[in-house]
CSV table of C-alpha atoms in Angstrom, one decimal:
chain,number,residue,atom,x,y,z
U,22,UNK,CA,50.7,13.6,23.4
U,23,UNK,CA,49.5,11.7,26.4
U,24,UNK,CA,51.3,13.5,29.1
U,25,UNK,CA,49.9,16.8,26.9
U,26,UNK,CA,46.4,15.8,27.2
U,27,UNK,CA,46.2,13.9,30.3
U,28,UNK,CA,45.0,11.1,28.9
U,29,UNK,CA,46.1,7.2,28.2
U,30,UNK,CA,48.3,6.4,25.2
U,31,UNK,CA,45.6,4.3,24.1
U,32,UNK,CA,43.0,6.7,24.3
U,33,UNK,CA,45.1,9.7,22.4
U,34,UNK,CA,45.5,6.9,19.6
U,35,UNK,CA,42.1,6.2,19.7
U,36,UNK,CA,40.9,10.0,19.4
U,37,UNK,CA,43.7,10.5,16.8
U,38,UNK,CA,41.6,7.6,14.3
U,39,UNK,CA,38.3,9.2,15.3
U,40,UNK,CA,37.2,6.4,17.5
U,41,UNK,CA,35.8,5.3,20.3
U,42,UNK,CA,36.1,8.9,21.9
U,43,UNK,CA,33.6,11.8,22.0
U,44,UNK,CA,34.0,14.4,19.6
U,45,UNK,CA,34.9,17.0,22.6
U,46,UNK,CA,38.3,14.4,23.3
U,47,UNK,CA,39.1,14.4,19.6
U,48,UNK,CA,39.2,17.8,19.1
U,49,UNK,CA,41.2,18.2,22.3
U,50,UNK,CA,43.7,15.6,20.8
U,51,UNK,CA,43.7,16.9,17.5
U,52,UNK,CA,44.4,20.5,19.0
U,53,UNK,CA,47.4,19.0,21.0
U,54,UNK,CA,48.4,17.4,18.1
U,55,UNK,CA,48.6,20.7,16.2
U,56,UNK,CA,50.5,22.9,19.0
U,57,UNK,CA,52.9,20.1,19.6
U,58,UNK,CA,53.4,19.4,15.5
U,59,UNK,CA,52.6,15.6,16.1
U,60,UNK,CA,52.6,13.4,13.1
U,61,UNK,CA,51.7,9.5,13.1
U,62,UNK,CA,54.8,7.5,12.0
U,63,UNK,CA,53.2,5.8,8.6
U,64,UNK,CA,55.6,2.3,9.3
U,65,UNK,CA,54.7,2.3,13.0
U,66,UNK,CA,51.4,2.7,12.3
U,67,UNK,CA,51.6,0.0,9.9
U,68,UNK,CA,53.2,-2.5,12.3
U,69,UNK,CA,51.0,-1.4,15.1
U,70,UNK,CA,47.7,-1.9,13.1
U,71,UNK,CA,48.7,-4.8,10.6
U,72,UNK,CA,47.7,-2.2,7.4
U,73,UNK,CA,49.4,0.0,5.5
U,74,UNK,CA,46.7,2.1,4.5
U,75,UNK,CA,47.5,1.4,0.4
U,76,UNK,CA,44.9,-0.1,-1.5
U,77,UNK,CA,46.2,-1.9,-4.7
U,78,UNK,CA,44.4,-0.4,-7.9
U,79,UNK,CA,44.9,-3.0,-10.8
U,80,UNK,CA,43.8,-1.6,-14.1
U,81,UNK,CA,43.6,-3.6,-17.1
U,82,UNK,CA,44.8,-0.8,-19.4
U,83,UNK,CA,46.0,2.6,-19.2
U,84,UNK,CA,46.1,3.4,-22.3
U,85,UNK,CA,42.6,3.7,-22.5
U,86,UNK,CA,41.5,6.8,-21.4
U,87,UNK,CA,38.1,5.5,-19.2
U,88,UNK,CA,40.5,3.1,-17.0
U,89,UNK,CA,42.7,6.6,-16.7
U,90,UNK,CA,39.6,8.8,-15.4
U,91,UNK,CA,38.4,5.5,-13.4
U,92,UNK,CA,42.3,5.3,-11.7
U,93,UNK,CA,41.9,9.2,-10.6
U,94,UNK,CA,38.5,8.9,-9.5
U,95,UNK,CA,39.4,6.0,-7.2
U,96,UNK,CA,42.8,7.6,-6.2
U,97,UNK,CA,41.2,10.7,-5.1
U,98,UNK,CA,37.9,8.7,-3.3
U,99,UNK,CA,40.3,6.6,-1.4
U,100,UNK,CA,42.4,9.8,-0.4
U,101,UNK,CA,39.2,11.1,0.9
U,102,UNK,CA,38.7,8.3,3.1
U,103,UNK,CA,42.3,8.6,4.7
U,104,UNK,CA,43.6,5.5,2.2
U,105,UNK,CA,46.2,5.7,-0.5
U,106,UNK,CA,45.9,4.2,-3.8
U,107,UNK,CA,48.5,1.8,-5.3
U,108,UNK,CA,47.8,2.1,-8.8
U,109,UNK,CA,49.4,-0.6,-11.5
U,110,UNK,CA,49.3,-1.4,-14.9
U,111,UNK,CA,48.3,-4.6,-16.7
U,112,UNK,CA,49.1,-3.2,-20.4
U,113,UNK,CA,46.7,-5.1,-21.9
U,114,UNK,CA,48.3,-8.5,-20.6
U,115,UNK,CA,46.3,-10.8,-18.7
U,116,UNK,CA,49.6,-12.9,-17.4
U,117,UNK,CA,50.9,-9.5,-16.8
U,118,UNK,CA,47.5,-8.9,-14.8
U,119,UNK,CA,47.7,-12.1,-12.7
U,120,UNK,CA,51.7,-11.4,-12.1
U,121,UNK,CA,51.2,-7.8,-10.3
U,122,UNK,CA,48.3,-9.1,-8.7
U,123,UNK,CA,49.9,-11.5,-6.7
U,124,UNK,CA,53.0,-8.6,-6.4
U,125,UNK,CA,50.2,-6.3,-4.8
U,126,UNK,CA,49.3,-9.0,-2.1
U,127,UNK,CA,53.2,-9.5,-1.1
U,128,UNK,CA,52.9,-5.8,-0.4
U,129,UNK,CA,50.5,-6.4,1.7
U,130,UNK,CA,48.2,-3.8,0.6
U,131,UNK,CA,45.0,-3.9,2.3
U,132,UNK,CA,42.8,-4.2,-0.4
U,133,UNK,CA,42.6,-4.8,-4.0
U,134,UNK,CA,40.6,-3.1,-6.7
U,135,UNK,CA,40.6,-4.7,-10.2
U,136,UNK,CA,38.8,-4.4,-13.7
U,137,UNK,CA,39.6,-7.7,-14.7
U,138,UNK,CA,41.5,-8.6,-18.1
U,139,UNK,CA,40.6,-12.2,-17.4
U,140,UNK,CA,38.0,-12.6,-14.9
U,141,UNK,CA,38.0,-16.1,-15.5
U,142,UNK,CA,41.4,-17.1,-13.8
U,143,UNK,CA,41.2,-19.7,-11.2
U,144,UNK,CA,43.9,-16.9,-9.1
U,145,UNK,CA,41.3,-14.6,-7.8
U,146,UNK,CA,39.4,-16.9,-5.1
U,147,UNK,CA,43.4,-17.5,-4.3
U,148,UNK,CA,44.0,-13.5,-3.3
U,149,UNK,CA,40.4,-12.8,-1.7
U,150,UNK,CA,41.6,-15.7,0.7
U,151,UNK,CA,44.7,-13.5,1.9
U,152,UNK,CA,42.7,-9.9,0.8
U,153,UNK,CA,39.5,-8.3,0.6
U,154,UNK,CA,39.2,-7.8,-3.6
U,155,UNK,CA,36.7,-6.0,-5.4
U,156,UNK,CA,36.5,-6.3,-8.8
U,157,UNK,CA,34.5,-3.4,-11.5
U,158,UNK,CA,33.2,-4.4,-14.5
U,159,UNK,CA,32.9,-8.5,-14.3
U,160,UNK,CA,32.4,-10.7,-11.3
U,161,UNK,CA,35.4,-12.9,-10.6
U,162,UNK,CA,35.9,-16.1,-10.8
U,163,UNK,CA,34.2,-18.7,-7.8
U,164,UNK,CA,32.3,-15.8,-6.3
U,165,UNK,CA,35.4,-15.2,-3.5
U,166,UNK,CA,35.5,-11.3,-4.0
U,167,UNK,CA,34.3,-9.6,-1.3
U,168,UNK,CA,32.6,-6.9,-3.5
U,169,UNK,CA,31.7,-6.4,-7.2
U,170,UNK,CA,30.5,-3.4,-8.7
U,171,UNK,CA,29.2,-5.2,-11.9
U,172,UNK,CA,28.2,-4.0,-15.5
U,173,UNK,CA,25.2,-5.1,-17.0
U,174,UNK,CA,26.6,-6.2,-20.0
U,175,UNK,CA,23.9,-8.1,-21.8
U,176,UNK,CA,21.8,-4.7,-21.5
U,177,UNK,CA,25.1,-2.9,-22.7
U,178,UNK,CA,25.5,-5.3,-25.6
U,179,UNK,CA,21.5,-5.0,-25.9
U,180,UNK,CA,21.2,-1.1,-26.6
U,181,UNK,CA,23.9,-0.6,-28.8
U,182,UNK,CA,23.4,-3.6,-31.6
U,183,UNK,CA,19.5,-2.9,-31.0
U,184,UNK,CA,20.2,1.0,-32.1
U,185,UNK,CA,22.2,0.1,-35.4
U,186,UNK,CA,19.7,-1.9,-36.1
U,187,UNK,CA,17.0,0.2,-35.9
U,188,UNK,CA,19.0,2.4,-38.2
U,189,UNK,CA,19.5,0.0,-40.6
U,190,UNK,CA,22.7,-1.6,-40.0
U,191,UNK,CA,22.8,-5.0,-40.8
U,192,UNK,CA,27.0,-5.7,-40.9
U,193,UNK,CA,28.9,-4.7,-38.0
U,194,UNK,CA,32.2,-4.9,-36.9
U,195,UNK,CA,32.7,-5.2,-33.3
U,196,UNK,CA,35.9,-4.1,-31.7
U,197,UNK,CA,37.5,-5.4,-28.5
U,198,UNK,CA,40.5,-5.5,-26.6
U,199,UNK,CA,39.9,-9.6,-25.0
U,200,UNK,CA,42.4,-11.8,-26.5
U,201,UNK,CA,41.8,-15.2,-27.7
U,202,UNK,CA,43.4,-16.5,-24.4
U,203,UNK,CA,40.4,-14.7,-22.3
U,204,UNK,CA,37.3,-15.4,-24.5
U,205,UNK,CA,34.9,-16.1,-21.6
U,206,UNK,CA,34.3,-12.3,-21.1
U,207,UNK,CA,30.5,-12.0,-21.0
U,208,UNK,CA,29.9,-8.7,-22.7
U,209,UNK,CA,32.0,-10.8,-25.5
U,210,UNK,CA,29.7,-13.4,-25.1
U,211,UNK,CA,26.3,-11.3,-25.3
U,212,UNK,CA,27.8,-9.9,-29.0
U,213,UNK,CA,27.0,-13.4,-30.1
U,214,UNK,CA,23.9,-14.0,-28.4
U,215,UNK,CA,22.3,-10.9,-29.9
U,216,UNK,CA,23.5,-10.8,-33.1
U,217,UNK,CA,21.6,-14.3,-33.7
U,218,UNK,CA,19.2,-13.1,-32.0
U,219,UNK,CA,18.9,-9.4,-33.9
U,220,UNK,CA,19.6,-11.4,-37.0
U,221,UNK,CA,22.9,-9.2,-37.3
U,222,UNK,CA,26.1,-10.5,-39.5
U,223,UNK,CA,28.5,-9.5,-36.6
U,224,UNK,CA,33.0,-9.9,-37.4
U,225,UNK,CA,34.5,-9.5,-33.8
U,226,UNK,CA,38.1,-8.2,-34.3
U,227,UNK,CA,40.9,-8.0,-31.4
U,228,UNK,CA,41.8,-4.2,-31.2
U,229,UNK,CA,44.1,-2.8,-28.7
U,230,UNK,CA,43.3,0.3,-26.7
U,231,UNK,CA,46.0,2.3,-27.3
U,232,UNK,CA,45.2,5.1,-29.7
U,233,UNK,CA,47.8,3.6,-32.2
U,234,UNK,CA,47.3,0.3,-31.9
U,235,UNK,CA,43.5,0.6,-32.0
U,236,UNK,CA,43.8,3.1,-35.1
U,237,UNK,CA,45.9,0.4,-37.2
U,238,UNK,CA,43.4,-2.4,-36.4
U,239,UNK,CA,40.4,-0.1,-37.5
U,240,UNK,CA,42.9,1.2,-40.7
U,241,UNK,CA,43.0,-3.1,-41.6
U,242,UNK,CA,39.6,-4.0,-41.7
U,243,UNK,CA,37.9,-0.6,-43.0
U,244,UNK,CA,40.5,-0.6,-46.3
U,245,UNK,CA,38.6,-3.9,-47.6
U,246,UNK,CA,35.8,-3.2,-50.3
U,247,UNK,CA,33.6,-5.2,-48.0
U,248,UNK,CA,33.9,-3.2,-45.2
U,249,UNK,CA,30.9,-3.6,-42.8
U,250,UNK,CA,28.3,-0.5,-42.7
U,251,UNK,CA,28.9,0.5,-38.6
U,252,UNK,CA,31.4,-0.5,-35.5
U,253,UNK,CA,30.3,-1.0,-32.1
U,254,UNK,CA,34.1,-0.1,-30.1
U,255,UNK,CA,33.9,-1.8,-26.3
U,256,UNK,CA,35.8,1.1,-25.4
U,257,UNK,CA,35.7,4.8,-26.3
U,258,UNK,CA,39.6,4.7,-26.9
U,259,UNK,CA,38.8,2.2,-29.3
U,260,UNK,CA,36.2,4.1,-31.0
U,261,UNK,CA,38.7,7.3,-31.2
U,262,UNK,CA,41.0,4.7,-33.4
U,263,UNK,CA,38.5,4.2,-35.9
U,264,UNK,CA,37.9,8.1,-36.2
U,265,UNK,CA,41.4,8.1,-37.1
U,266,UNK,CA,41.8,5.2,-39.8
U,267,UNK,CA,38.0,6.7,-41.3
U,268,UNK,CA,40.5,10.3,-42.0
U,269,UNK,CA,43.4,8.6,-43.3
U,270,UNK,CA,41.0,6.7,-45.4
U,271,UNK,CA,38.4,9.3,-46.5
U,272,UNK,CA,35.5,8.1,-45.0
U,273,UNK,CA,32.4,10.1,-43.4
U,274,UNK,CA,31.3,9.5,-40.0
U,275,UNK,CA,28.6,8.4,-40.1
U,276,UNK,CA,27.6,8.9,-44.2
U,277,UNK,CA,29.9,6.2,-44.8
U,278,UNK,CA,30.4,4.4,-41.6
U,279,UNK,CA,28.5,4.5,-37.9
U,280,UNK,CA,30.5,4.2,-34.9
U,281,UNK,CA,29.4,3.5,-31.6
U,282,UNK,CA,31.2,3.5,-28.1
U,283,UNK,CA,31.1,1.9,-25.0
U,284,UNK,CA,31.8,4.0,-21.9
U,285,UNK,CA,31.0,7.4,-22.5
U,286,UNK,CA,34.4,9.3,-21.5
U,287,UNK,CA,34.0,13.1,-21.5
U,288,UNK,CA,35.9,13.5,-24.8
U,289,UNK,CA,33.7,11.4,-26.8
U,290,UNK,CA,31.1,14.6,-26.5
U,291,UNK,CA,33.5,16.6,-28.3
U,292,UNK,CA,34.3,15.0,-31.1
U,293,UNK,CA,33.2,15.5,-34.7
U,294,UNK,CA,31.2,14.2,-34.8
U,295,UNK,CA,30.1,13.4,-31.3
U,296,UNK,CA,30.1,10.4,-30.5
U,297,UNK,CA,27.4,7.6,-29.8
U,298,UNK,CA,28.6,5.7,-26.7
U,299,UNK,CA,27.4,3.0,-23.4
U,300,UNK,CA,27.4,5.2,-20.5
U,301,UNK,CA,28.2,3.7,-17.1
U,302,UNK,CA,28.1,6.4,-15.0
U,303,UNK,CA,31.9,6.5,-14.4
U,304,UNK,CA,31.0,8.9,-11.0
U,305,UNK,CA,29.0,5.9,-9.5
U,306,UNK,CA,31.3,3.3,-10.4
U,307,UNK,CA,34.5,4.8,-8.3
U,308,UNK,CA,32.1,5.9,-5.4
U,309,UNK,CA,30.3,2.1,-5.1
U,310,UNK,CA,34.1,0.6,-6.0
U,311,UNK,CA,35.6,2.9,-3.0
U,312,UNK,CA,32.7,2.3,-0.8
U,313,UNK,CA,32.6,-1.2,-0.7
U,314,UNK,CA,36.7,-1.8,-0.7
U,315,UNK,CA,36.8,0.5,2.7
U,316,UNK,CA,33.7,-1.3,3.9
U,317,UNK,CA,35.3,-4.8,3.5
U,318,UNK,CA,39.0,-3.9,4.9
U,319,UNK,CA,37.2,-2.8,8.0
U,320,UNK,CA,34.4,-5.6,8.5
U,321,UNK,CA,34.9,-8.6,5.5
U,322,UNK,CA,31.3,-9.1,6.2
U,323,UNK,CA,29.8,-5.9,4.5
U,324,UNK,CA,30.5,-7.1,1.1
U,325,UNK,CA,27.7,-6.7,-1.2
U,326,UNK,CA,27.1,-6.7,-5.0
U,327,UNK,CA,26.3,-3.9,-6.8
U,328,UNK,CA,24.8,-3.7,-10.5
U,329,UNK,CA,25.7,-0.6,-12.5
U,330,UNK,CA,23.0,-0.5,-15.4
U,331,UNK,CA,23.9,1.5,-18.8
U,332,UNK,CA,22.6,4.0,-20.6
U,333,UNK,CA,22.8,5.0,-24.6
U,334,UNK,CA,23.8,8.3,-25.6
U,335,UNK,CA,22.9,8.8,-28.9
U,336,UNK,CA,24.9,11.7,-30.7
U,337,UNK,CA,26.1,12.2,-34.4
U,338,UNK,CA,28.3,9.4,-34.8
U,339,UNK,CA,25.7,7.1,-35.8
U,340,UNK,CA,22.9,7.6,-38.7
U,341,UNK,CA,21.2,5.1,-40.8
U,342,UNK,CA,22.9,2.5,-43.4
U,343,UNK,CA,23.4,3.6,-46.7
């Protein structure tokens, strides 16, 4: 390519990465580059630059379907932006979580996305030592990430008991997929600061996001005479179990039960009825989440915080108690 061009190895490198040449040199490379069918050798690369162009995406669960459109979104913004996702799953299993975290920095991938299961583990300030990490959803623990895009949780929490209140809804059920071994979560924690504070009789039951498992949890607790009168679902997925165990038990949403949701995936518009949900504004989330993890792998020192603030979208799935 240098003899081709006439120019230094170094600068033909340079004008291949789109830097520190004019844009007259880099179309003169990339022209070269076409005639002579030049492609960069991904491992020499590698060695040559100290990345390897993956960026580790660590999702919490993929069996809920938000994490699923979140893991395309970022695959497909990081592909835009010359980077390859790696993406893993967690299953639910916050040792599972910490394990191929610490698998993803002996790859040596050159950053780390995560929507923490446990956002609390003392591991995270371990891995932004050896990576930049950006975490969605919570802030990790000691403040070490290099980026957050962060949910306003309390507001989250806020909107949707405030609504089923406002409708009348005095019991509710609230459905989540944190564990007993993770109870720190803080949109967990702001269930039981507004309930006392809405005056609400609030039952916080463990439900998986898997469609099944999440139908059979919803099946358990609606089946007792003293079933509460709505369910707030910190997940959609969630919230698509407890339309299930409502039809195999006969129940009308929302005559005889309100649902609400949590994170507005497209499907949750086309259900019947459709449902009530916390929307995050998925789009912004995996632009702020790319931004910031190709910001930090270049320069560590243009990490920033940014706060993603909910919305409620009201629709059919919730009505006043009976």
């Amino acid at each position: 390519m240098a003899q081709a061009t006439g120019l230094s190895p170094a600068a033909v490198s340079y004008a291949l990465r789109g830097i520190q040449t004019s844009e007259e040199t880099q179309e003169r490379v990339r022209a070269a580059a076409d005639e002579l069918g030049y492609e960069a050798h991904p491992i020499a690369r590698a060695l040559a630059s100290g990345r390897t162009g993956m960026v580790g995406v660590l999702c919490g669960s993929l069996g809920d379907y938000w994490q699923q459109s979140l893991a395309v979104g970022i695959g497909r913004g990081l592909l835009a932006r010359d980077r390859y996702a790696l993406i893993v799953d967690a299953v639910s299993d916050p040792e599972r979580e910490l394990a191929m975290a610490r698998q993803l920095r002996d790859q040596r991938v050159d950053g780390l996305i995560v929507q923490p299961l446990d956002p609390s583990a003392s591991l995270w300030a371990e891995l932004a030592e050896a990576m930049p990490v950006v975490s969605i959803g919570d802030a990790l623990d000691g403040g070490r990430s290099q980026g957050e895009v962060v949910f306003d949780n309390r507001r989250g929490v806020t909107l949707a008991l405030e609504h089923l209140r406002e409708l009348g809804h005095r019991r509710v059920a609230v459905f989540t997929p944190t564990r007993a071994s993770t109870p720190d979560r803080p949109a967990d924690v702001h269930v039981n600061a507004e309930a006392e504070r809405l005056r609400l009789e609030v039952e916080v039951v463990v439900a998986p996001q898997s469609l099944e498992e999440a139908t059979d949890a919803a099946f358990r607790m609606l089946k007792t005479p003293d079933r509460p009168s709505a369910v707030f679902c910190f997940s959609d997925s969630i919230a698509y179990g407890v339309y299930a165990a409502t039809r195999e038990l006969g129940l009308d949403v929302p005559g005889d039960l309100a649902v609400c949701g949590y994170d507005s995936h497209p499907m949750s518009a086309l259900l019947t009825p459709p449902l009530t949900t916390v929307d995050w504004d998925i789009d912004g989330v995996v632009e702020a989440a790319v931004g910031l993890v190709v910001d930090v792998i270049d320069d560590p020192s243009r990490g920033r915080r940014v706060v993603t603030e909910p919305e409620l979208r009201v629709r059919a799935s919730t009505a006043g108690a009976l």
